[in-house]
Structure formats: C-alpha cells, structure tokens
mmCIF file of C-alpha atoms in Angstrom:
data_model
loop_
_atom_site.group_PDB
_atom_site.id
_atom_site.type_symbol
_atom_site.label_atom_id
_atom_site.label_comp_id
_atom_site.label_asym_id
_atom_site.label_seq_id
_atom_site.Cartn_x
_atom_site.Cartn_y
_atom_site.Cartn_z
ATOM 1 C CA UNK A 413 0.000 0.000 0.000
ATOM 2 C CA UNK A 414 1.466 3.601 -0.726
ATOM 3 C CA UNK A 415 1.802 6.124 1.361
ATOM 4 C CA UNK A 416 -0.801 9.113 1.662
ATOM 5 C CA UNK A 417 -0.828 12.367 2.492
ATOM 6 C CA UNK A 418 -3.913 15.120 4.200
ATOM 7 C CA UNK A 419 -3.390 18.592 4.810
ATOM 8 C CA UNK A 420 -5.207 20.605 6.716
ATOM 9 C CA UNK A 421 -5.033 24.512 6.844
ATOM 10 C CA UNK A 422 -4.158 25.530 9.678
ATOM 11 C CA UNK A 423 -3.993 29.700 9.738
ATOM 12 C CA UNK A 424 -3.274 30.989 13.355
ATOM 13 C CA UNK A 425 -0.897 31.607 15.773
ATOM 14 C CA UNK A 426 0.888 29.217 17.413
ATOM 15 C CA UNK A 427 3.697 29.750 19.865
ATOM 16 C CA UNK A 428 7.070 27.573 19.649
ATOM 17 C CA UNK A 429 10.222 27.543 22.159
ATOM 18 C CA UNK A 430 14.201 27.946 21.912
ATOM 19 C CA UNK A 431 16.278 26.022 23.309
ATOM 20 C CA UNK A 432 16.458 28.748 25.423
ATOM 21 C CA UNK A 433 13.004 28.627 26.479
ATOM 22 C CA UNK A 434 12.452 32.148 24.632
ATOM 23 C CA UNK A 435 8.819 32.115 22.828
ATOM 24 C CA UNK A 436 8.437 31.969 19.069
ATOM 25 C CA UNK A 437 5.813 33.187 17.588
ATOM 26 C CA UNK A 438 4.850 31.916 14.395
ATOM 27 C CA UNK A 439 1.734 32.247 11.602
ATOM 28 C CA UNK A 440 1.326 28.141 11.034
ATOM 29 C CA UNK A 441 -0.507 27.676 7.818
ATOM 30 C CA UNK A 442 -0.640 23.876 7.144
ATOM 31 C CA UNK A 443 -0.084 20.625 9.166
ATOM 32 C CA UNK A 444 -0.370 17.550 6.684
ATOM 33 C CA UNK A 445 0.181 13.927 7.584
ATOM 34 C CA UNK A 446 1.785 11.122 5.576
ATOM 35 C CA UNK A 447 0.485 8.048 6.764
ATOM 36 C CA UNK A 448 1.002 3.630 5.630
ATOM 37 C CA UNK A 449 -1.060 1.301 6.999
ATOM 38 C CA UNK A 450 -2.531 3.373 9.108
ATOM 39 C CA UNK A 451 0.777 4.023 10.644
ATOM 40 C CA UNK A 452 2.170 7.774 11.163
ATOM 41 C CA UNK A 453 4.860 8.519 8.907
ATOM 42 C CA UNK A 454 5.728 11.943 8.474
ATOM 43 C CA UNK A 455 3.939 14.829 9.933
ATOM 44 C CA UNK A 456 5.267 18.294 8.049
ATOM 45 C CA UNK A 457 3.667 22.265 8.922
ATOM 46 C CA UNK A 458 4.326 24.917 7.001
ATOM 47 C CA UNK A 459 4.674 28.307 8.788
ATOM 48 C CA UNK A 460 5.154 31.912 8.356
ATOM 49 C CA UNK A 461 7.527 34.506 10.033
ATOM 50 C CA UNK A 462 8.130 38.385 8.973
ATOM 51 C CA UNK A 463 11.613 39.307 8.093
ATOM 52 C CA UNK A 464 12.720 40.430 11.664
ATOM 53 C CA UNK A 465 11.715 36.807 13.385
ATOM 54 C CA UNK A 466 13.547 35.023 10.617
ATOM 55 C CA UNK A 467 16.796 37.076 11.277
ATOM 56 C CA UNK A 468 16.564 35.504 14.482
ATOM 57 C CA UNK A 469 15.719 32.356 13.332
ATOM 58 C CA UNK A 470 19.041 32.820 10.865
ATOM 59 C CA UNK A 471 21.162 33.951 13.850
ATOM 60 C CA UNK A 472 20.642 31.160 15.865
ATOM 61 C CA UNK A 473 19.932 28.733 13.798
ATOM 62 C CA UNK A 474 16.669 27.094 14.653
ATOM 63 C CA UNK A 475 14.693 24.111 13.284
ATOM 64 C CA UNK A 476 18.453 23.137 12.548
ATOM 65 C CA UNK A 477 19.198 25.572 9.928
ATOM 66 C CA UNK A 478 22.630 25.641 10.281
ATOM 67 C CA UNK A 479 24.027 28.026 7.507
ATOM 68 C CA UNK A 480 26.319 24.499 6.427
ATOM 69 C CA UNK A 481 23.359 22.737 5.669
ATOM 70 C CA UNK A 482 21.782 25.529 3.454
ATOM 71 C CA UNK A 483 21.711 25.265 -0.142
ATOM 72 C CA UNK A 484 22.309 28.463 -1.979
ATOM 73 C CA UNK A 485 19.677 31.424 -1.712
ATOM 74 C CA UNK A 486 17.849 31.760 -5.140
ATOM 75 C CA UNK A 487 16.866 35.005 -7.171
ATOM 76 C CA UNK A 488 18.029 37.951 -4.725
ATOM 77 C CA UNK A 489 17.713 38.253 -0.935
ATOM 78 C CA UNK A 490 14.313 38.074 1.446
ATOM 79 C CA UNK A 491 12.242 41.563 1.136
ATOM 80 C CA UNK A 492 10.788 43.065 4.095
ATOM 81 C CA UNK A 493 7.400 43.811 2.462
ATOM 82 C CA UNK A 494 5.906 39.690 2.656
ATOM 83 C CA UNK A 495 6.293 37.263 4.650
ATOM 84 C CA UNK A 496 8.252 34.239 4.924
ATOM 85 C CA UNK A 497 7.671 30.973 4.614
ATOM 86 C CA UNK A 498 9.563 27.610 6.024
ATOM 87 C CA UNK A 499 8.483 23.947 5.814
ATOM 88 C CA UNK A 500 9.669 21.679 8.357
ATOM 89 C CA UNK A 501 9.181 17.993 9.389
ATOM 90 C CA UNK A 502 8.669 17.161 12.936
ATOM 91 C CA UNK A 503 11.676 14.835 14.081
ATOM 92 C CA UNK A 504 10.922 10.910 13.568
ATOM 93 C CA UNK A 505 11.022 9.765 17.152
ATOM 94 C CA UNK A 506 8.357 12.198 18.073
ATOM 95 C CA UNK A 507 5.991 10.967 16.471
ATOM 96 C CA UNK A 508 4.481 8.132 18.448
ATOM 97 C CA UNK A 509 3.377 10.876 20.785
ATOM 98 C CA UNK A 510 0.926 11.905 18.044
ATOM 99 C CA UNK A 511 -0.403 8.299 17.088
ATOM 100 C CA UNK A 512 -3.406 8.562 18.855
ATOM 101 C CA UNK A 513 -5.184 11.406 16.859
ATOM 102 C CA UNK A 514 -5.992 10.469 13.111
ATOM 103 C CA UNK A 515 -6.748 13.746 11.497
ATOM 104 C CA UNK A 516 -4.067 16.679 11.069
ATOM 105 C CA UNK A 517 -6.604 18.932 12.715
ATOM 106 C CA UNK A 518 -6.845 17.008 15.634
ATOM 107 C CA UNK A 519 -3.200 17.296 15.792
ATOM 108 C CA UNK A 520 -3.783 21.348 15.009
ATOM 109 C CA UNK A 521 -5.750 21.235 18.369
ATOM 110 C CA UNK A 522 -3.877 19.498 20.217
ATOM 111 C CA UNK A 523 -0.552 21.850 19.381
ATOM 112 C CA UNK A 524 -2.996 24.501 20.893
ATOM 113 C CA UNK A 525 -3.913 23.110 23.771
ATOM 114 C CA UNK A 526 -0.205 22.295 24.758
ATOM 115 C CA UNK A 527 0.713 26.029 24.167
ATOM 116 C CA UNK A 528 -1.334 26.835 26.808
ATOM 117 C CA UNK A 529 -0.752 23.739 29.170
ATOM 118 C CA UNK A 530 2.303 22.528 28.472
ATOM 119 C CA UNK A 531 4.740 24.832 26.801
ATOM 120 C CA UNK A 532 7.888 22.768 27.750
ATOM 121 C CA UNK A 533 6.460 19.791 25.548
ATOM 122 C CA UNK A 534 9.215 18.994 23.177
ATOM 123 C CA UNK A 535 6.634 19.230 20.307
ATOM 124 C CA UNK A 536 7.058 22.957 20.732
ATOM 125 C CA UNK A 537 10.720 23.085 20.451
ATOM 126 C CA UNK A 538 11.940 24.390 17.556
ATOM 127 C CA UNK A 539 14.762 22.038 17.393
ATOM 128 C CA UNK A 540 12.220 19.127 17.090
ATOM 129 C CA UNK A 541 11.559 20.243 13.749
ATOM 130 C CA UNK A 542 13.594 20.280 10.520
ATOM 131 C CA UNK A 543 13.447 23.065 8.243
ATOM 132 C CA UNK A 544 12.944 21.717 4.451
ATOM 133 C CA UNK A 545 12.417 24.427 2.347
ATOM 134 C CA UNK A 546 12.504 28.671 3.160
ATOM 135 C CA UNK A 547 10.837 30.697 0.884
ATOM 136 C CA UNK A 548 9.413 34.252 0.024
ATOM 137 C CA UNK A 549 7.162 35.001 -2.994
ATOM 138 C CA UNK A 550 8.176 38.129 -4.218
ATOM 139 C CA UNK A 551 6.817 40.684 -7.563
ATOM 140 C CA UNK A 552 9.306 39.729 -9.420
ATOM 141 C CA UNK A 553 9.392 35.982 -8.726
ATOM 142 C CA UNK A 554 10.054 33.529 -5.515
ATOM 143 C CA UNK A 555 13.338 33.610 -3.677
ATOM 144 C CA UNK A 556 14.445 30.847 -1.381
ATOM 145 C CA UNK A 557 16.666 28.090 -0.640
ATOM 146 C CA UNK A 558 16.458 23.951 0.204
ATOM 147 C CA UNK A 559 18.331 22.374 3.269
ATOM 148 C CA UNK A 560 20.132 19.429 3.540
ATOM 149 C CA UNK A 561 17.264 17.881 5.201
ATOM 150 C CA UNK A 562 15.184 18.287 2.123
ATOM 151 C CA UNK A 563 17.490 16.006 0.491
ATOM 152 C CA UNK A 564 17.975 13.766 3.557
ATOM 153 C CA UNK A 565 15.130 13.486 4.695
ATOM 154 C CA UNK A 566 14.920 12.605 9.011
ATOM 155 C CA UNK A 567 11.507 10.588 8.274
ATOM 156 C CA UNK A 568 12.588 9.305 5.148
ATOM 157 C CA UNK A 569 15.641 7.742 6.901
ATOM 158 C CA UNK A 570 14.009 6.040 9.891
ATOM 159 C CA UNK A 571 11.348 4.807 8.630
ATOM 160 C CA UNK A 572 11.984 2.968 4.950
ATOM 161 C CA UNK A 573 14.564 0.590 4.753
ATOM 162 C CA UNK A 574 17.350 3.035 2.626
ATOM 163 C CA UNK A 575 21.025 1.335 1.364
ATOM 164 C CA UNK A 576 23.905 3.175 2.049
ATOM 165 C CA UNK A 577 24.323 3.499 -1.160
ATOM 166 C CA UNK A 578 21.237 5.751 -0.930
ATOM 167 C CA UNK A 579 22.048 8.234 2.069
ATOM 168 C CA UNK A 580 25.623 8.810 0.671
ATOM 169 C CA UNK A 581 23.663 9.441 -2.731
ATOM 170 C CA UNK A 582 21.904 12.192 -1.156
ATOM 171 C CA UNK A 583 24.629 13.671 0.582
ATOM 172 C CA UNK A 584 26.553 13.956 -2.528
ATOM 173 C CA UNK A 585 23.717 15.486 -4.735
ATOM 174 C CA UNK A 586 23.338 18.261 -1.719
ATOM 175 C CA UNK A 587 27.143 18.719 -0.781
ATOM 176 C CA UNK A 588 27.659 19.130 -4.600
ATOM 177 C CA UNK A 589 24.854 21.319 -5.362
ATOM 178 C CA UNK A 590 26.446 23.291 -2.232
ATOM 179 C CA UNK A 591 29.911 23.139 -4.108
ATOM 180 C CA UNK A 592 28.715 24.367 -7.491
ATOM 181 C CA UNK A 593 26.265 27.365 -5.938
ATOM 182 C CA UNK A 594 29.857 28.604 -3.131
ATOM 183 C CA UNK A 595 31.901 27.975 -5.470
ATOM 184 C CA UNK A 596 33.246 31.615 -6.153
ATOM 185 C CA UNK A 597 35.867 32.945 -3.367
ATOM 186 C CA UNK A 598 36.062 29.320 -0.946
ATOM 187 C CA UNK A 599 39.470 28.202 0.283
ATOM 188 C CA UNK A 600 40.356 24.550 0.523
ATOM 189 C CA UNK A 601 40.628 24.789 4.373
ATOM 190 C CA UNK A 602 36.829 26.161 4.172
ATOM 191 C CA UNK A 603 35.815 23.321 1.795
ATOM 192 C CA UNK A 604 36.991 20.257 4.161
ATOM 193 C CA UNK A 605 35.344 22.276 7.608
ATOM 194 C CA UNK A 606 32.020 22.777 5.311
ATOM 195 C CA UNK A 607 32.105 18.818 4.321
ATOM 196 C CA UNK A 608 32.953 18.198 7.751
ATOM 197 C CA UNK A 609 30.104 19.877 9.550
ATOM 198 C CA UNK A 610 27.662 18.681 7.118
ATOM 199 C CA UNK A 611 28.865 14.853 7.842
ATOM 200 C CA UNK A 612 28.990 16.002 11.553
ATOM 201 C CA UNK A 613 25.441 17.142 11.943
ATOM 202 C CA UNK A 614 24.058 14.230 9.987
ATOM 203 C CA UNK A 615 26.073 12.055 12.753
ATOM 204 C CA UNK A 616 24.311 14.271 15.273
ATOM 205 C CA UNK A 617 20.998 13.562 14.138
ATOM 206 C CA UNK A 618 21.849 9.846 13.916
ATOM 207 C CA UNK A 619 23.109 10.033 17.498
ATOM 208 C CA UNK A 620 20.426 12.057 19.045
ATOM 209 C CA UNK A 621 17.591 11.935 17.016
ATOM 210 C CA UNK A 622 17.216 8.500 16.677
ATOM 211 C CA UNK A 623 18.448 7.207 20.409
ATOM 212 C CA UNK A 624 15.088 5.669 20.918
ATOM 213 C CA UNK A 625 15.313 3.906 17.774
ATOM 214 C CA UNK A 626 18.408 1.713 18.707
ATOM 215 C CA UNK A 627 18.335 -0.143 15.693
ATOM 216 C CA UNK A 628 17.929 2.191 13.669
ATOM 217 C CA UNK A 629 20.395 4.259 15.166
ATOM 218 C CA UNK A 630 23.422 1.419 15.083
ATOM 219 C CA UNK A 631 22.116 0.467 11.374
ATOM 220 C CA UNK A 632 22.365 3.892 10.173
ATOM 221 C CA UNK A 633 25.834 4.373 11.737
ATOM 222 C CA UNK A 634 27.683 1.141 10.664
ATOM 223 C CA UNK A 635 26.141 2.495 7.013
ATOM 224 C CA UNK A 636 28.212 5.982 7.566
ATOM 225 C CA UNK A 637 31.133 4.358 8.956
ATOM 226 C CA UNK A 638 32.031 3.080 5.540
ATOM 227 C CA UNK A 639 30.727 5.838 2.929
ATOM 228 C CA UNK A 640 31.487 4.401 -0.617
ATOM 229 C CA UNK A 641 33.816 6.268 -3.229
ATOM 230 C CA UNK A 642 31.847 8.784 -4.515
ATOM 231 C CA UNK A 643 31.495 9.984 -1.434
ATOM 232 C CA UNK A 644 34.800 10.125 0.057
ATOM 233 C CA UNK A 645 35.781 11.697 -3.461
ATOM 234 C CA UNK A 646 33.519 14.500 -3.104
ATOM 235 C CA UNK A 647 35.616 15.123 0.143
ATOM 236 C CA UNK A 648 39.148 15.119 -1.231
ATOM 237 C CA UNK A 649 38.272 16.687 -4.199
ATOM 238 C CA UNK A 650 41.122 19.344 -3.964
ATOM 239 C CA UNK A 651 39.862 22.788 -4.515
ATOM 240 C CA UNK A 652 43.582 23.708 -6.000
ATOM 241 C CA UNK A 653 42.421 21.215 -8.615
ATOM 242 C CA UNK A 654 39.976 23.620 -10.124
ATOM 243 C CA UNK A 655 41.960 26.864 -9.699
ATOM 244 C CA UNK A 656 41.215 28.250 -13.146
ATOM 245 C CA UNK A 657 37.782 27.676 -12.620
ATOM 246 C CA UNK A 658 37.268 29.547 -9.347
ATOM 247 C CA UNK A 659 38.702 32.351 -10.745
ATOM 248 C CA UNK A 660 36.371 32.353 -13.988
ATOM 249 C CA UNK A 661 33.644 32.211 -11.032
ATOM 250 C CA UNK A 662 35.392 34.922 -9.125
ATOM 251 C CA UNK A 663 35.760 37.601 -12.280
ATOM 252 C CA UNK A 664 31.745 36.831 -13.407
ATOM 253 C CA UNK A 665 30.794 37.523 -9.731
ATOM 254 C CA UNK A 666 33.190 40.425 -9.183
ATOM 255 C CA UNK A 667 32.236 41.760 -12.678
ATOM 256 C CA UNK A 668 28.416 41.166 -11.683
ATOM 257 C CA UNK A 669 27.556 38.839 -14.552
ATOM 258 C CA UNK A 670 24.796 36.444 -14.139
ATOM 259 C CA UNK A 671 25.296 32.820 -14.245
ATOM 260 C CA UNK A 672 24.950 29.239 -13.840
ATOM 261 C CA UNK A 673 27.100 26.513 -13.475
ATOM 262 C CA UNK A 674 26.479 23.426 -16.017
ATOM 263 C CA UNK A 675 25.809 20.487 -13.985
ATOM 264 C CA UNK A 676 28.316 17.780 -13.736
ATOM 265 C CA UNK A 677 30.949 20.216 -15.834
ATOM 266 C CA UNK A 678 33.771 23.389 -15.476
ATOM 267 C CA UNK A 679 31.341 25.557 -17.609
ATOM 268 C CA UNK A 680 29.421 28.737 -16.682
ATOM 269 C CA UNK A 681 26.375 29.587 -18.630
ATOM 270 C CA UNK A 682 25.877 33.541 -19.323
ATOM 271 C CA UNK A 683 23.971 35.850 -21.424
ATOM 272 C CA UNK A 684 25.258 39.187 -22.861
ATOM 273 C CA UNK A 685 23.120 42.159 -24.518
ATOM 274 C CA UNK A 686 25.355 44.052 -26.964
ATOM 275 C CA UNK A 687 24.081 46.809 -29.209
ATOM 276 C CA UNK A 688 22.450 44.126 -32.010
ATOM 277 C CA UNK A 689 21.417 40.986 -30.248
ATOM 278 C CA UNK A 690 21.106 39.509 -27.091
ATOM 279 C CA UNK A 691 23.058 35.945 -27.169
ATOM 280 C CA UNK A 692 24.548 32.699 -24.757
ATOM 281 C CA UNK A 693 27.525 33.007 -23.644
ATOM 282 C CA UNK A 694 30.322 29.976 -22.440
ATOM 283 C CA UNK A 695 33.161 30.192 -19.836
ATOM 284 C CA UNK A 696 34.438 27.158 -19.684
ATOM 285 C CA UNK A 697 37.900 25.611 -17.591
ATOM 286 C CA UNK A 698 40.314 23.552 -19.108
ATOM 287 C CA UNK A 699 41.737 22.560 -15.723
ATOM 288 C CA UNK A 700 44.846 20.230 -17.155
ATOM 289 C CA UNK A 701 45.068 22.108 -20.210
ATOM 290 C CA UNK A 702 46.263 24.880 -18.151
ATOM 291 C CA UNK A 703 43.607 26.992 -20.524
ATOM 292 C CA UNK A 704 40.364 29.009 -20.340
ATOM 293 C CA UNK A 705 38.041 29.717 -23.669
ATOM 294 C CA UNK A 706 35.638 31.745 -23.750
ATOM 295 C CA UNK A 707 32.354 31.506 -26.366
ATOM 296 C CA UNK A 708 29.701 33.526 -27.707
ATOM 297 C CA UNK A 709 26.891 31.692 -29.665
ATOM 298 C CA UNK A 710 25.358 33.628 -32.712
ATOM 299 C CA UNK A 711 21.737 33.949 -31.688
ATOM 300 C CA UNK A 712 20.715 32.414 -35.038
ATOM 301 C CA UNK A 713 21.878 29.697 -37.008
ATOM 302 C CA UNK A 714 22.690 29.325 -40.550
ATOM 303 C CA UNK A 715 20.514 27.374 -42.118
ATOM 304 C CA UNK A 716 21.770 24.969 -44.523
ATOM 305 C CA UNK A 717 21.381 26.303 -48.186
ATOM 306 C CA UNK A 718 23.649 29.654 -46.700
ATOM 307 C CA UNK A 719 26.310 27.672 -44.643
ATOM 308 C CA UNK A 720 28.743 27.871 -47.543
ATOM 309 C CA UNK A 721 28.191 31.598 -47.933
ATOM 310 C CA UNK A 722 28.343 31.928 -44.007
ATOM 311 C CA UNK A 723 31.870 30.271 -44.171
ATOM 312 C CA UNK A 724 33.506 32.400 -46.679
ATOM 313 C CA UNK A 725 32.653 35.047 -44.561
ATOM 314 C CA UNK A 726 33.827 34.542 -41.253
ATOM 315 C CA UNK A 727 37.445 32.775 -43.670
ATOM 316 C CA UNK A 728 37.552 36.731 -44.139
ATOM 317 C CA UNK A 729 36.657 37.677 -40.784
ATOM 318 C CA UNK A 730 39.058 35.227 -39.468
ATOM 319 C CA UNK A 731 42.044 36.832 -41.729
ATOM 320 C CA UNK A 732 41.604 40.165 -40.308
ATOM 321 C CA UNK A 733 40.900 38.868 -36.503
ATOM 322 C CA UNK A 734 44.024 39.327 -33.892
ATOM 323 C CA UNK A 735 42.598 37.801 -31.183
ATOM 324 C CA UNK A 736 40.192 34.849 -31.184
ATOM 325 C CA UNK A 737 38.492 33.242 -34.265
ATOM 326 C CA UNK A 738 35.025 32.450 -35.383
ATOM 327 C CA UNK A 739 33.779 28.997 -36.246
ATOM 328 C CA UNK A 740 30.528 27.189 -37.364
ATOM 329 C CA UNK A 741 29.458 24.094 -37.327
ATOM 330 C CA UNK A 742 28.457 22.843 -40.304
ATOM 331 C CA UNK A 743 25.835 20.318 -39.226
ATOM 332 C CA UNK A 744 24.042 22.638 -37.465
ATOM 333 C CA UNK A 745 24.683 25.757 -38.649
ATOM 334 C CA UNK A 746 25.724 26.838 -35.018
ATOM 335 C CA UNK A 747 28.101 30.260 -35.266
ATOM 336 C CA UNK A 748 30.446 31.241 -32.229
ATOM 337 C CA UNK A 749 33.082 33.432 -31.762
ATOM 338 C CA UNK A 750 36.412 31.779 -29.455
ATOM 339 C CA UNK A 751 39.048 33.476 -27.522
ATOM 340 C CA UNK A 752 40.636 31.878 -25.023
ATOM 341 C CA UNK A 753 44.549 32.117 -22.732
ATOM 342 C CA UNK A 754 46.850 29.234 -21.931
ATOM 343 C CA UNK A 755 48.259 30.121 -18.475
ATOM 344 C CA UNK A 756 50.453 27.207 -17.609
ATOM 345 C CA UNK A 757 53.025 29.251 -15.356
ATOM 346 C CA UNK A 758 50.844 31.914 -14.433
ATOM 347 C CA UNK A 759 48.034 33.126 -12.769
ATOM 348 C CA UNK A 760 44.708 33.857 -14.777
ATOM 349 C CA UNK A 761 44.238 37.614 -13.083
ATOM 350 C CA UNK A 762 41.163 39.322 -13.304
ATOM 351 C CA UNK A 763 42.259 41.810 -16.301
ATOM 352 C CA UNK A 764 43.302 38.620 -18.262
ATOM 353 C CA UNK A 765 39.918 37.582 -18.083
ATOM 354 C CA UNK A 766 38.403 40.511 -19.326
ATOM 355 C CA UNK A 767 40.208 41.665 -22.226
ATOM 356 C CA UNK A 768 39.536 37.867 -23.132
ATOM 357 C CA UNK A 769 35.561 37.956 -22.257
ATOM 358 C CA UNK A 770 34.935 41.763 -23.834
ATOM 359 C CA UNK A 771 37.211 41.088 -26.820
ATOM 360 C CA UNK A 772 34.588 37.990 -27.493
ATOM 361 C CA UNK A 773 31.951 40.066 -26.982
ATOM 362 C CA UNK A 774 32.913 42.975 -29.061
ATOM 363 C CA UNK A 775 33.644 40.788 -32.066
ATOM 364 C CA UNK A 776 30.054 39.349 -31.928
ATOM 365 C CA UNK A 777 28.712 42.355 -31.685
ATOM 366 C CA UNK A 778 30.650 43.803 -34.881
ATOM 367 C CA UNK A 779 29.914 40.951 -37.020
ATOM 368 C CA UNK A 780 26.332 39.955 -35.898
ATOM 369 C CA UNK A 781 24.947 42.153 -38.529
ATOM 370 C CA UNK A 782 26.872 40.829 -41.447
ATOM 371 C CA UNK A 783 26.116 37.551 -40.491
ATOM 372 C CA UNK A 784 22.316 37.702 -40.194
ATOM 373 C CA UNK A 785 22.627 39.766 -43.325
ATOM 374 C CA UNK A 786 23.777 36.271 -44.820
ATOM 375 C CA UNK A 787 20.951 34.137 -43.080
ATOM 376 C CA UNK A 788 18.497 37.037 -44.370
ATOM 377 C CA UNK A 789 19.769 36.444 -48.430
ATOM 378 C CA UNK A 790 20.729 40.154 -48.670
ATOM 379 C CA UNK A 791 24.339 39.197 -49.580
#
C-alpha cells in the first residue's frame, strides 16, 4: 500500500520555544500527515515569520538551519514587504506521541492546547523540527533556498529501509549542489570544515535523534562508517584542482555577470546584450590544459542552403581577426566566436579575463549584422 498524504489549513498563531526557552511566535498555515497502513509517517507544517523573526531564526539557527546545511539562496535576498515561509518535518522519534489522533486537525488542536498547558512539551521546540524548504514570494518571482534535510530526509531515513548506497547518494547530490552554488571565493581549508560539519550534523541527528530507535540508530551508523567512493571523493576533491575555474567564477561575480554553473561540468552559462542581439555566452575551464576559452553563440543559425556563404565570410573575418576566431558548425549551422589564454606558469588575473571575455563580446557584436545579413539572403 502507498503512502498518503492530508493537509489541513491551519492559519493561526501558534507559539514555539528555543532552546532557550524564549517564545516563538509563528503564523502556522498547514499541518499535513503522511500516513502507511494506518501508521504515522511523516507529519510536516508549514509556517510563516516576517523578516525580523527570521533574522533571528538565521542567527541562531533554529529548526536546525545551520548556515552548512543551506543550499544556496535563489533570485536575490528576502524583502521586508511579505512574509516568509519555512516547511519543516517534525523529528521521527516524536511521532508516536501523536499516534493517537488520526486527522491533522486534531493534531492542530492538540498543538494549541499544549501552548497553553504545556509549553515545555518537546513538540514545541523548535529544534524538534527540521526546516525543508525557506521561501518568500516576491513581484518579481520567488526567492528561497532547500536544506540538507530536504534532500535527507529525518523521516525518510528512519522509517523505509534506505542502502547506504542511498544516504551517501543524497549527501553527494546536496554537498555538490552546495559546491557548485559557493563555489566563487572558498578556500580549501573552508571546503573540508564545510564537508565536515555537514557529515557532523548528519552524525548528530543519527546520534540524538534516533536514540530511541536503537536499531535504527546502530544500522544507520555502521552504514556511515564506511561511505562508498563517490562519497569520500567529493571530500578530497582538492579545490587547487579547479583553480582556473574559481577564478572564472570569481571575475563573473566580481564583474556582476549572471550565471549558472552546467551540472556535472567546469562551464558557466551567461547571457550578454550588446548593441544588435542579445546571445549565450560559455566560460568554460580547461583545468589540465592549463587553458580558459571563452564563447559567444550567434543567436541564429545558418541554415543549410547559406552555410557555404556563411563560411567564406567569417574565412575573411578570421584573416583580419588578432585575437580569437570564429567557427561554425556545419551540421548545425551553429556560429560562435572563441578566444581563449593558456596560463600554464601563471596566474589567470582578473584583467586577463576581461580583455579575453569583452574582446569575445565585441567581435560578436561587430559581425552579428553581417552575419544575419547572410541568413536574411541580402548578400
């Protein structure tokens, strides 16, 4: 039998606790249940704070958000205007205490109840529940990051039956999501402590978390005390090893260029608006190579009755070009303009990089029109 899920909207205040003891007020909007068999699963709320109570909740890291197991904050920072809004899931070995009642909103009422008689219960610590998801919906679009938990899931864990091969999966995809979103400006010494404290808190939720779940517990530990080699590789993977890729990172940051990282490879992916087109760009690291290239993709491609007039032109282009080349593809029709540095005994400085990135540009720019004036059938 699959498991199945009921929400239940919750809307109204409900007061949670610090470690401390210090009150929380929250806005909790939904309390859902996943249930099997009849049995409890996983019971998730979603919540809203402004953007004062969530500074606090930053600061000191409640419902375990430690900024190590935070995934990159998407699309600009949290505005003060809305609110903001966290999913969490209540931590596994709490959960018997809610067996009894079968509907989330007799679990709604009951969380109400203890605020008033019982404040010290542990379902009102923050630190019983695991943030999965922040988020703020915003005019322009929604901002927010993932946790580690969302891709370790506590529930998940304890109560299916999950390989090791599984749990280090999931640590890898997060620690290398992490990776690839930090990756502009982080020493190797900050690299190991990050991947340390990451494997450390997951160890601390083992430890803790699951203390009355002994089997579970041991289980879950002999699994860690062994990770398999993808793991262990994500650990050593020396940071020195991608030098010439941080510091493509570093200039596109420092330059404040938008960009992603291709999954899986040393590429960034931009975009660049010159005065006749807007068009992808490519940074890409040729870490033993010693080399960087830089490409900009003609926005349109030749189709294939012009390709032969296409490459007599950019022959002549090429002959008059100092620095860089064009190329096209002739399958495809794909156009792009190359420069790129070998650096093998230096350092690739930031003024390297951009004479190479806004000679590229520039050259598109200049030839665009004479190159859609081919595609077009005007010469």
């Amino acid at each position: 039998m699959s498991a199945k899920t009921e929400n239940f909207y919750f809307n109204s205040e409900l007061i949670l606790y610090t470690p401390s003891k210090s009150p929380l007020p929250i806005h909790a909007l939904t309390l859902s249940f996943t249930k099997e068999k009849n049995t409890l699963r996983e019971c998730r709320m979603c919540f809203e704070v402004n953007l004062e109570l969530y500074r606090r909740i930053d600061k000191e890291a409640l419902f375990n958000l430690k900024p190590e197991l935070r995934a990159s904050l998407l699309n600009g920072d949290f505005g003060a205007e809305l609110n903001i809004e966290i999913q969490a899931t209540l931590q596994p070995d709490l959960l018997s205490s809610l067996a009894e009642y079968t509907k989330p909103n007799a679990v709604v009422t009951y969380l109400q109840n203890l605020c008033q008689e019982q404040p010290e219960n542990f379902l009102l610590l923050s630190e019983s529940w695991y943030a999965l998801y922040v988020k703020q919906k915003l005019e322009s679009g929604e901002t927010g990051y993932c946790t580690f938990w969302s891709y370790v899931n506590p529930s998940t864990i304890v109560q299916e039956n999950l390989s090791k091969e599984q749990i280090n999966e999931a640590m890898v995809d997060f620690f290398q999501d992490w990776f690839d979103a930090n990756l502009s400006g982080i020493t190797q010494e900050y690299y190991y402590e990050s991947f340390e404290e990451i494997t450390k808190s997951f160890e601390e939720f083992v430890d803790t978390t699951l203390r009355v779940i002994p089997e579970k517990s041991s289980d879950i530990s002999e699994k860690l005390s062994n990770p398999d080699e993808k793991l262990v590789d994500v650990a050593n993977e020396p940071i020195e090893g991608n030098i010439i890729f941080e510091q493509i990172a570093k200039f596109f940051t420092q330059d404040g260029w938008q960009y992603t990282k291709m999954k899986g490879e040393s590429v960034l992916h931009l975009m660049f608006s010159g005065e006749n087109a807007q068009w992808n760009c490519y940074a890409k690291a040729r870490e033993k190579q010693q080399q960087m290239v830089f490409y900009s993709i003609c926005p349109v491609k030749a189709p294939e009755n012009k390709r032969l007039a296409m490459a007599e032109l950019i022959t002549k282009a090429n002959f008059e070009t100092i620095v860089g080349n064009f190329e096209m593809d002739f399958n495809d029709g794909e156009i792009r303009c190359k420069t790129s540095i070998h650096v093998e005994g230096d350092r690739l400085s930031f003024a390297l990089i951009k004479n190479l990135v806004y000679a590229n540009v520039s050259m598109m720019d200049e030839y665009l029109p004479l190159f859609l004036s081919v595609i077009d059938g005007d010469v």
